[in-house]
Structures are given as structure tokens and as C-alpha cells.
Amino acid sequence: MTVIENNIKILKNDLLQMWALVINQMEKARLALINGDINLAREVWVNEKRVDAFELKIDMDSENVLLLNNPVAIDLRFVLSVLKINYNIERIGDYANAIAKVAEYASGPMPESILQSTHLPEMFFTAQTMLQESYYAFEKSDRNHLNILFGMDEKLDKPNRNANRTICNLITENPENTMLLLDALSIMRKLERTGDHILNIAEELIFYFDANVVKHSKLQNDNLKI
Amino acid sequence: MTHAEVNNVNVWYDTIHALKDVSLKFERNTVTALIGPSGCGKSTFLRLFNRMNDLIPSFRMNGTVMVNNQDVYSKEIRIDEIRKNVGMVFQKPNPFPKSIFENVAYGLRVNGINNKTIVEDTVERSLRQAALWDEVKDLLKKSALELSGGQQQRLCIARALAVEPKLILMDEPASSLDPISTARIEELIFELKKTYTIILVTHNLQQAGRISDLTAFFYLGELIEYNLTKKIFLNPDNTQTQNYITGRFG
């Protein structure tokens, strides 16, 4: 194995570890929220520092590969993609941490009625599935795992678009739940942003795989060739 | 506009098939890098344009090599006429054991130009084009062998430019130079592109990336891929090209 192959392998392993950690963080944040589990929420807070440490290490290792190994072609595309994916994964880690904080400061589990009326369970499921699929796409260099992402994002966008009205109506009906509902609104926003970051990651993976730049294009799911 | 063109060229050295059915076009005022592992045929390819291969007894070829719409291998054409139009710079600087001035003036003298004013003007212009004038303008009578390696290489470029060749061949022109001299040669190539067409053999892939517009990858005598340099270095079409430039083989 050449030096650059070895360094790229290390970079990939580190990013996969960070990715898996963030997947785990999001699941713990979800469980902390619906179960009112403060200990689990604090675990997310502690692990957030590991996510940040991974981000710094991956940034530094990517810079070293660019500087010392002069990558070209697929190696160059890999390093450029890793730099951007790294940023996006770290942001998703921040959202998991913010959700866990909501759970930590809440007085108990998020009530089932609020969860159902805000579609939070479905939004969690969608965001976590997208996160997992993007992980597989990177791990296995498999475009097939990217295909579903572009369609799934709408399942996060739609409840988010209706969020203000939904929350307003619920506050009007149950003003005593105002704080909880505002928390739910902020979580909806974070899950929607999580979807956007995963789409950014998917675009970076397409660049890595095929050298195609698809970001900012208005391609629809049905004519996106990947 | 096409400046030079190679069509279906095959080259043999005895029984060794050194170039296999290669076709390529070179546009005016471009820099093209020829890359590939040692023995892949890129230097043989470069030497087709000024018939340097003719000096090798076992050399034989078929196909056509055109420069300025003239068939370089036509029986009617004179070799000294070809070499006046096609300059060449070699891997190691090879100044003649003469003064700096006489090195640059050599090509003019060979072509029968001895008018003092013309010769002096041409020497100055060529040294300026080769970014050497300021360093040697007071040393023109000194031996060229006293210059540094980087200066000698720029002197050789000035010598090639003196006869106004238009097409310049460079066979690893910076491989024996330190990074500062290499950077000066690369800056020079970038400047020369405005006036000349340059074909460059290099083993330094970063150099190919820095200075060439187009890159051709040769392997085992075959032209594997020819494309814009950016395309070759970001997303080559051919797996062999990718393996070579990423260091997987070669």
C-alpha cells in the first residue's frame, strides 16, 4: 500500500467512526427526549466533545494529505469531499446535542400527544434513516444508497413548512404546553436542517464518485443520474 | 488552430514496437504535457517532430507527422529547415563551450545570418524572452559553462528561441534543476505559450498540472488518454490513467 493509500484509509476510517458516533448521538437524543432520560441526554453532551475532536483531527489529516501527498483524481476528490462531509457531520452532531439539551432541561418525557401532532417520530425516523443510508454510501462507495435520500428529504421539509401553523394551533388549544411546543418546534427545525446537511453530504459523495457537481442544481429525483 | 498533428504513427526500434498507432493534434499557443512511465514512448513521440529519432539506426516508422501543414517525414523537406521551425530543450542543459552571446547567436550563424545589428538584437530579444537578460547582460562574453544549471537551461531556451521556431519541444526541461530554477522555467513556459506552441515531456505530475493546458498519457507505446489537464487530474476517463497519476502503478 502506498503512503497516500494508507493515509486515505486512515482518513476514511476516522470519518466513518465520527459518522457512526453521530448516528448514535442522534438515537440517544431521540430516546432521551421521548423517555425523559436525563442521563442519556448528558451522555450525548459528553460525547459531543468526541465529535468535535474527530472534526479537528479529520481537518488536520486532510490538510496533511493535500500538503504532503499531492493527491489527484479520485484521491483528490476523496479528500475534498471528506473536508466538506466532515463539516456537515459535525453540524448534525451539534443538532443531536441541542436536542439532547432540550431533553435534559425538560421536566419529563415529551408527551405522546405533542410527539404525534408535530410528526416528530416520523421526522426522527426519516432523518436517522437518511443519516444511516449516507453512511453506507460512503462506507461501501455505493451510489445506490444515495438514491433514496433526495426523495426522503421532502418528508422533513413538509412538516417543517407547516410547523409554525401547527405549533400556533396547538398553543392556542393548549396554552399550558407552550414551552413544550416551542421545544418541539426547535427540534423540528433541527431535524429539517439535518436533512439538508445529509443532502449536502450526498452531493459531496456524488462528486467523489463521479466528479459531477450537482449542488445548487434543480435536478429532481427522477432525472438525477447517479 | 492546429499547429502540429500526428496521424496513425507507429515506431519500431528493431523489433520493439515503441509507438502504436498514435494520433494527436496540437493547437497553437497551448502547452501539452506528455506523461507516462519510463519507456512508454513519450520521448520517442516528442522526437518525431524534429526527426531526432533519425539518428538512431534501428529506428523506423510509418504514419504522418505534420507541422504547419508540412509533412515532417516528406522526402522533399530538409531536416535543417524542420529544426529551424521546431526548437528543442533537453533534460540536461547543454550549452556549447562558447560565450553566452555566441550560444544564442549560434542558430543565426548556422542559418547564414551574420549582420551584427540583427544578431545583437536577436540575442537580446531571445535572452529577454528566456528571462535571462537581466542576469547576463553584462556577462555576454563570459563562457556559458560558468552559469548555474538553471541559467544554463534558460540559455538553452534562449538559443532555441533565437531562430523563432514557433513549436518548442521540451524533454524534462526542469528535472535537473532546483525548485527556484524550476519555478523560473515554469513561469517562462507560461509566458512563451503566448507566442509558441509547446510540447513537454515530464515525469513531474505536479509540473504537468501547473503549466500544461492539455495532457497526454502514454503507456507501453500507446496513447491511453488525451484531454484537458484539469480533466485528467480531476477525473480521468481511463482507469490506467487514474492508476498512474495516483501512484498505483508505474
Coordinates of C-alpha atoms in Angstrom, one line a residue, chain A residues 7 12 50 52 54 67 97 102 118 158 160 178 182 189 203 206 225:
Chain A
N7 CA -3.3 8.0 4.7
K12 CA -11.9 7.2 5.8
R50 CA -15.5 13.5 20.9
D52 CA -15.6 17.9 17.8
F54 CA -12.9 14.0 15.3
L67 CA 0.0 19.2 1.5
N97 CA -26.6 17.7 21.2
V102 CA -34.0 20.0 25.3
T118 CA -45.9 17.5 15.4
K158 CA -43.2 19.2 4.6
N160 CA -41.2 21.8 8.8
T178 CA -46.4 26.5 25.2
L182 CA -41.7 25.7 21.4
R189 CA -36.2 22.8 12.7
E203 CA -23.8 15.9 -3.2
I206 CA -21.6 12.2 -6.0
K225 CA -28.2 10.3 -12.7

